[in-house]
mmCIF file of C-alpha atoms in Angstrom:
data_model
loop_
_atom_site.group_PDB
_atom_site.id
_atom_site.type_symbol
_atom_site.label_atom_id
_atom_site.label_comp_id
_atom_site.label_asym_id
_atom_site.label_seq_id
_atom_site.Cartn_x
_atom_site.Cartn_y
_atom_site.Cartn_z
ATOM 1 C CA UNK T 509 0.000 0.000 0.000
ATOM 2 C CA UNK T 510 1.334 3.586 -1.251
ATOM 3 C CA UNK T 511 -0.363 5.480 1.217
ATOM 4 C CA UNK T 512 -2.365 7.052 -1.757
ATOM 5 C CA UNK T 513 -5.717 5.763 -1.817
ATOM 6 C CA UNK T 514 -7.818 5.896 -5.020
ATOM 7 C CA UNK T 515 -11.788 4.986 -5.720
ATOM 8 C CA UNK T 516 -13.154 3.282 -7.248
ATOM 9 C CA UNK T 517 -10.898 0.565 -8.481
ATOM 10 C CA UNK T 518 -12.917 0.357 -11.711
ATOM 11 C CA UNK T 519 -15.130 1.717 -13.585
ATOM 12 C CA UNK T 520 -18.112 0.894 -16.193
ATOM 13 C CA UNK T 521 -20.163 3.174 -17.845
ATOM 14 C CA UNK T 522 -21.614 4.811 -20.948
ATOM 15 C CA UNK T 523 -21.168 7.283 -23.651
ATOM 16 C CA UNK T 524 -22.891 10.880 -22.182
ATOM 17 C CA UNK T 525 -22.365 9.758 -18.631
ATOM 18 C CA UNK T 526 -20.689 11.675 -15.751
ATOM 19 C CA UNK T 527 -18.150 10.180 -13.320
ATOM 20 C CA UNK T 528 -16.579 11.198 -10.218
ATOM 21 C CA UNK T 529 -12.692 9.472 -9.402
ATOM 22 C CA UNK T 530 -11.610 9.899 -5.560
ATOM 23 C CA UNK T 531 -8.085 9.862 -4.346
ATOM 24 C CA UNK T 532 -7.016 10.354 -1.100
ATOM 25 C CA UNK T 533 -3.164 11.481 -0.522
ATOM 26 C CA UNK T 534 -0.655 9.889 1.634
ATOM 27 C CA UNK T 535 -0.635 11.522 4.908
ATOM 28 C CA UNK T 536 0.982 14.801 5.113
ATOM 29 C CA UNK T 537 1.346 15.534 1.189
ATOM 30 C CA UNK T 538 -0.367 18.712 0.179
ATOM 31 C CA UNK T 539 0.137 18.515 -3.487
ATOM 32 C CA UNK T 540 -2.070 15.651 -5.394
ATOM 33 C CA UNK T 541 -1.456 15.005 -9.214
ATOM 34 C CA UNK T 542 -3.516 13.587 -11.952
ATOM 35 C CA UNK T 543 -2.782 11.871 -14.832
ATOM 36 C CA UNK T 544 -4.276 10.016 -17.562
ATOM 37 C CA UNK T 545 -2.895 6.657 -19.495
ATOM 38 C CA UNK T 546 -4.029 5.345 -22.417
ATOM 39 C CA UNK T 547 -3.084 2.991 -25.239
ATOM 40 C CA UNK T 548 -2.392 5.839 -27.754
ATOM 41 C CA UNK T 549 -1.515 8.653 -25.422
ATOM 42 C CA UNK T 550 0.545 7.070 -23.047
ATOM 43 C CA UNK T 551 0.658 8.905 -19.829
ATOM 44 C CA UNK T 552 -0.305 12.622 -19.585
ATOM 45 C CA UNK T 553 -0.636 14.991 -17.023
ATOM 46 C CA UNK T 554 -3.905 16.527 -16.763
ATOM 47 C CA UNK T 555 -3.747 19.164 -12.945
ATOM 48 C CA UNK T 556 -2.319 19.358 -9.934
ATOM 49 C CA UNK T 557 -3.705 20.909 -6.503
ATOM 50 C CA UNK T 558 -1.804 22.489 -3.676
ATOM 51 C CA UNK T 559 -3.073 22.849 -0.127
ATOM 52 C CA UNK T 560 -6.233 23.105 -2.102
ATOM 53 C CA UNK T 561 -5.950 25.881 -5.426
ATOM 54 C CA UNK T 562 -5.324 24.258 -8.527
ATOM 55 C CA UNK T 563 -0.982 24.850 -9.224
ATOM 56 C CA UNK T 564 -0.607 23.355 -13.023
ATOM 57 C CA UNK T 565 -2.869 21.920 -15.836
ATOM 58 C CA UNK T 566 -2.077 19.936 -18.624
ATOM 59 C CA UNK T 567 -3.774 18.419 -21.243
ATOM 60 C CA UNK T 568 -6.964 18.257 -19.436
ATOM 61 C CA UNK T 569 -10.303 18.699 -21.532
ATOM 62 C CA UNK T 570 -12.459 20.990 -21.153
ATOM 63 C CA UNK T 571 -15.327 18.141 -19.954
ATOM 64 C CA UNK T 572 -12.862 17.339 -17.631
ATOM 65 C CA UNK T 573 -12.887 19.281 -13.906
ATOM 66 C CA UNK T 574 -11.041 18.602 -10.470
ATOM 67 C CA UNK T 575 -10.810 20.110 -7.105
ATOM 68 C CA UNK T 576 -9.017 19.573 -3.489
ATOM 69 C CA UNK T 577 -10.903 19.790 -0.960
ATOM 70 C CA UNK T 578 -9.701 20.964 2.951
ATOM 71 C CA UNK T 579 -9.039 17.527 4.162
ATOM 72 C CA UNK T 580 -6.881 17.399 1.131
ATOM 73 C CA UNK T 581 -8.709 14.700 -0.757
ATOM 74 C CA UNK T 582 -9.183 15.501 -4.287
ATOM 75 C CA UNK T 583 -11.355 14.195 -6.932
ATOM 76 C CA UNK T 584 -11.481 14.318 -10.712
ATOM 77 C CA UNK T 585 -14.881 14.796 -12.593
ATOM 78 C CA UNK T 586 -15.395 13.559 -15.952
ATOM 79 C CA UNK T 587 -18.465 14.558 -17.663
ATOM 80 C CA UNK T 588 -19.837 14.054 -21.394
ATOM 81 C CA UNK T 589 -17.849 11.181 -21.540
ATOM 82 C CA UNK T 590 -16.380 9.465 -25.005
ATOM 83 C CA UNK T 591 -14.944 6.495 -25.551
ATOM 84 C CA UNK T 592 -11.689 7.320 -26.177
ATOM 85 C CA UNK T 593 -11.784 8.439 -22.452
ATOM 86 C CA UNK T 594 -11.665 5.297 -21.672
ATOM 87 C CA UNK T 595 -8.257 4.901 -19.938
ATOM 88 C CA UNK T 596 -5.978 4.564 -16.223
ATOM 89 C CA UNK T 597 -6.140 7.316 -14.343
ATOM 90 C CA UNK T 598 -3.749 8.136 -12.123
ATOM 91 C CA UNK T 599 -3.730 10.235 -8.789
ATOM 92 C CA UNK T 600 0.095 10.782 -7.109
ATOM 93 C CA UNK T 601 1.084 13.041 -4.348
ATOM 94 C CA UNK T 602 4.129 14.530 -3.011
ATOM 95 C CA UNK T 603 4.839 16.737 0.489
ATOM 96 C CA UNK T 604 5.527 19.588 -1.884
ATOM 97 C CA UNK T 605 6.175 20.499 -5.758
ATOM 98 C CA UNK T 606 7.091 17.472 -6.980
ATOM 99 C CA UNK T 607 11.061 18.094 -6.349
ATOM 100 C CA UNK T 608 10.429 16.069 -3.328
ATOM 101 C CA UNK T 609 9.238 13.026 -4.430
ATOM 102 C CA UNK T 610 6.445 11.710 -5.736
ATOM 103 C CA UNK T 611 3.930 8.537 -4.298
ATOM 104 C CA UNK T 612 1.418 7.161 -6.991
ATOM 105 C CA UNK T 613 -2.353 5.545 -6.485
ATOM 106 C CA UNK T 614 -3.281 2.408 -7.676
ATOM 107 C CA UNK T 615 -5.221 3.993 -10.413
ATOM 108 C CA UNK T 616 -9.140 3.973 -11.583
ATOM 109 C CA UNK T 617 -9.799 1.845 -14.793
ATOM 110 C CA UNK T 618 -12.438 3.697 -16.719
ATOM 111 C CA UNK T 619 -14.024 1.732 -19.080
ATOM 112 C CA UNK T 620 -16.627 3.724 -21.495
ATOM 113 C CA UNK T 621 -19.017 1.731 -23.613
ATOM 114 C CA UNK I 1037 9.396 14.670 -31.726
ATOM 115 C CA UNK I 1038 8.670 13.527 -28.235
ATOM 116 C CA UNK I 1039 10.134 15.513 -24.981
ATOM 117 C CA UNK I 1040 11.653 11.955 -23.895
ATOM 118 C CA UNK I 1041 12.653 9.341 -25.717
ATOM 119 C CA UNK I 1042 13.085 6.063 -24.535
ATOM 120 C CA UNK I 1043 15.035 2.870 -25.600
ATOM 121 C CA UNK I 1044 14.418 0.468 -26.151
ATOM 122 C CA UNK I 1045 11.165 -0.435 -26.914
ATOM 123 C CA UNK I 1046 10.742 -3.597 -25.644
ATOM 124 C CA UNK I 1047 13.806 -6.065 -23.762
ATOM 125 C CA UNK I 1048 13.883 -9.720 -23.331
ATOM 126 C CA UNK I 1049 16.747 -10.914 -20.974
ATOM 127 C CA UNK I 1050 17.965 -14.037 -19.477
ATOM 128 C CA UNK I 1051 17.470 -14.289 -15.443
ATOM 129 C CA UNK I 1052 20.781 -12.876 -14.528
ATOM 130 C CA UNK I 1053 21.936 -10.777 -17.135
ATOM 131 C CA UNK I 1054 22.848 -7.166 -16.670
ATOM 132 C CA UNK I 1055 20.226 -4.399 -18.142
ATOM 133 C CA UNK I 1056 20.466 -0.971 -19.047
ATOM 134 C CA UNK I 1057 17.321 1.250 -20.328
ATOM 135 C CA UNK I 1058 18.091 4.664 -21.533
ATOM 136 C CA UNK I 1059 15.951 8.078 -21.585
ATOM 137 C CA UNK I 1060 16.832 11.098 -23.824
ATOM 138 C CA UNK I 1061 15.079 14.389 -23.109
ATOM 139 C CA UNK I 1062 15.287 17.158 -25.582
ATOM 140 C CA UNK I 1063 14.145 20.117 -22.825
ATOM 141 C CA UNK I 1064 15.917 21.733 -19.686
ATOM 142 C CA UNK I 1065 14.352 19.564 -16.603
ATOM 143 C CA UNK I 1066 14.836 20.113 -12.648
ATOM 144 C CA UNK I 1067 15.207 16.490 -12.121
ATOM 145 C CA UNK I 1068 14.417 13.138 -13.501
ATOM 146 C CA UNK I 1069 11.972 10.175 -12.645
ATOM 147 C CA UNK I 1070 12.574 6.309 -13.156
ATOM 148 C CA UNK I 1071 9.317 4.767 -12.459
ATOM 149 C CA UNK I 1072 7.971 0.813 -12.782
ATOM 150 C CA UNK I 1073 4.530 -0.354 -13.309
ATOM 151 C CA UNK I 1074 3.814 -3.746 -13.786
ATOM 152 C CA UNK I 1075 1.099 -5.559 -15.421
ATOM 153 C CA UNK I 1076 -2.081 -4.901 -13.530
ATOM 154 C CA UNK I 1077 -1.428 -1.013 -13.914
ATOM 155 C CA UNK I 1078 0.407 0.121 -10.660
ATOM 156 C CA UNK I 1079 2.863 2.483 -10.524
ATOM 157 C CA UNK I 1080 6.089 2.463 -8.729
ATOM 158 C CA UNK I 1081 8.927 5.179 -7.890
ATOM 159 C CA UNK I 1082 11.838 3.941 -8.150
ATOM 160 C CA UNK I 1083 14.258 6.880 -8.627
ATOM 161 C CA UNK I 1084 14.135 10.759 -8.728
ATOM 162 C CA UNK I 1085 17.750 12.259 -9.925
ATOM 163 C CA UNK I 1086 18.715 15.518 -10.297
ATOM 164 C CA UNK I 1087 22.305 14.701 -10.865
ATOM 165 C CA UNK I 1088 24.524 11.800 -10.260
ATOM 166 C CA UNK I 1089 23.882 8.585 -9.232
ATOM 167 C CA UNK I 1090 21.709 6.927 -6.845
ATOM 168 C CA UNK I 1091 21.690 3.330 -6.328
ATOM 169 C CA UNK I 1092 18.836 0.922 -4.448
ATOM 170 C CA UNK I 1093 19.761 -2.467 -4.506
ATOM 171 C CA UNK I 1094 19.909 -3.922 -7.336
ATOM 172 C CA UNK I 1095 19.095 -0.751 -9.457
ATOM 173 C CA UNK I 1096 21.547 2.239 -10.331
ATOM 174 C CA UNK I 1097 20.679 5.164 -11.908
ATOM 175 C CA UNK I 1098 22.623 7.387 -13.531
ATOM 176 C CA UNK I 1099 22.144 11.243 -15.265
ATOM 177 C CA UNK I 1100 24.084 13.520 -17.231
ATOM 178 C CA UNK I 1101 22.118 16.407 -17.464
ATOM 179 C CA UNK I 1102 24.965 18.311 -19.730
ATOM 180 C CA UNK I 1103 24.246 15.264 -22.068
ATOM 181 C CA UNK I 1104 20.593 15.470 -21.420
ATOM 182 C CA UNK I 1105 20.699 11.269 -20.701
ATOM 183 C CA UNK I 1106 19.942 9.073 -18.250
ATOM 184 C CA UNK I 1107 20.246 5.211 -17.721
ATOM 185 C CA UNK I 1108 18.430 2.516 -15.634
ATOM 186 C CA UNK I 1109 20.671 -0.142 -14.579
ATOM 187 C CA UNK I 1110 19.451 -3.582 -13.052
ATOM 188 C CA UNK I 1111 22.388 -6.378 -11.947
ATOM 189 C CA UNK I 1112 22.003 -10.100 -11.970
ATOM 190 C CA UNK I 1113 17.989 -9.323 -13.426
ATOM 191 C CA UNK I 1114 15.080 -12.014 -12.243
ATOM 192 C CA UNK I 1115 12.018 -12.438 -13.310
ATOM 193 C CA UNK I 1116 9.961 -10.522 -10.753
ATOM 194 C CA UNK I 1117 12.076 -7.199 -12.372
ATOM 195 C CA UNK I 1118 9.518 -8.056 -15.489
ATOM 196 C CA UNK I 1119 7.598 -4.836 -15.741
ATOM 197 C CA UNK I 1120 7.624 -1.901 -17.706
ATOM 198 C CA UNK I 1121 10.050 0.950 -16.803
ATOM 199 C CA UNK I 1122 9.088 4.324 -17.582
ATOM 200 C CA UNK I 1123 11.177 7.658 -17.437
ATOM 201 C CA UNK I 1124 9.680 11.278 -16.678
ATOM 202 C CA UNK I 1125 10.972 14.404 -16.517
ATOM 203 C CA UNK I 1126 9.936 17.174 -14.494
ATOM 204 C CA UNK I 1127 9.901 20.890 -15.679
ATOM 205 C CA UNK I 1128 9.984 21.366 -19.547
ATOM 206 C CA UNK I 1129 8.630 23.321 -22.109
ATOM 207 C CA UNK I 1130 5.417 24.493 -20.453
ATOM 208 C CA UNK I 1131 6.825 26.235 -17.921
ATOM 209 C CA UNK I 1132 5.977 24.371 -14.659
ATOM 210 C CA UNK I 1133 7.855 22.655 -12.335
ATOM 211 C CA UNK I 1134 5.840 20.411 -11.210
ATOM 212 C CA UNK I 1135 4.228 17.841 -14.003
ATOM 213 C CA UNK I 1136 5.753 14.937 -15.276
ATOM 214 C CA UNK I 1137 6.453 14.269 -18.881
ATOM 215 C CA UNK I 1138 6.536 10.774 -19.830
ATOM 216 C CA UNK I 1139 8.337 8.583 -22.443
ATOM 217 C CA UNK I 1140 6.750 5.911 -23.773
ATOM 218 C CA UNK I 1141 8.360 3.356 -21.420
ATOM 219 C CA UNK I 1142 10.324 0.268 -21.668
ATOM 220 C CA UNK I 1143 8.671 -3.446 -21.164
ATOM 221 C CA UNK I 1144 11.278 -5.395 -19.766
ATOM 222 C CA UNK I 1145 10.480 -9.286 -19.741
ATOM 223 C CA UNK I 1146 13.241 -11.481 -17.612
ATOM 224 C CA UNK I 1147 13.217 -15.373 -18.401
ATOM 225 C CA UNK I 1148 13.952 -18.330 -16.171
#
């Protein structure tokens, strides 16, 4: 166990659907990542929170929307969804930026059908 | 052309031999991430170099940053090292320190 803690484990649902992915950082890390992997893509980074404001984005889409919360759990919204969202996604945290190390989730299968 | 380039592609080793996986990035980075994920989809972090060398048992890695290369070492290899090995840099050309930019990673498969 990574200390990061990410719900569900997988996913199943259809085209037009919303979705919420959880992930709960290892204790003490303020800064939570996300990031998508997919067949094509490989792995991309979509946004990362701080102590709860949003520090970076990536490739995220538009359809896409996250936010930390004060007990520093963080979850990722997914809305609209395609099925070439279909993919691993990804949560990591770290104490700080990312200079000090990072600790990854388990990661949420999403399967869109 | 990608950020990071990784090679090779895909490794097939004897239990016991000696493996090196390199990663070329083409952008100025604050440090460097060797991470493993193995079938089932979890990720590991193995290393994070800014410069040097850092060793963990049977794993070295190594970065030149003048050169813009790193390696992933693994002595006497087994089996259970079968994974895929993926390298990410941190900083690049979008301006933040703080996301990772992955290559397209390494699957390593170690035979009995």
């Amino acid at each position: 166990d990574s200390g990061v803690t990410q719900t569900p484990k997988h996913l199943i649902t259809a085209t037009g659907q919303r979705v919420t992915l959880r992930c709960s950082p290892r204790s003490g890390d303020l800064s939570v990542y996300w990031y998508q992997q997919s067949l094509d893509q490989g792995l991309q980074f979509l946004i990362q929170y701080y102590n709860g404001e949003e520090r970076a984005k990536g490739n995220i889409l538009e359809r896409f929307s996250a936010q930390q919360f004060p007990d520093l759990h963080s979850e990722l919204n997914l809305s609209s969804l395609e099925l070439g969202d279909s993919a691993l996604y990804f949560c990591a945290s770290s104490v700080g930026g990312a200079a000090n190390g990072y600790t990854f989730g388990s990661g949420t299968r999403l399967t869109v059908v | 052309k990608n950020e990071v380039e990784q090679s090779p592609q895909n490794l097939t080793a004897q239990e016991g031999e000696f493996i090196t996986i390199n990663c070329s990035y083409s952008v100025g980075i604050s440090a460097l991430h060797w991470l493993q994920q193995h079938p089932g989809g979890g990720i590991v972090s193995l290393f994070m170099l800014s410069s040097g060398k850092k060793k963990h048992g049977r794993l070295i890695a190594t970065i030149n940053i003048q050169e813009k290369h790193s390696s992933l070492h693994i002595t006497a290899s087994h089996p259970r090292d079968s994974a895929v090995y993926i390298c990410a840099v941190m900083g690049g050309s979008g301006g933040s320190n703080y996301k990772l930019t992955f290559g397209k990673g390494t699957l390593l498969t170690v035979n009995p």
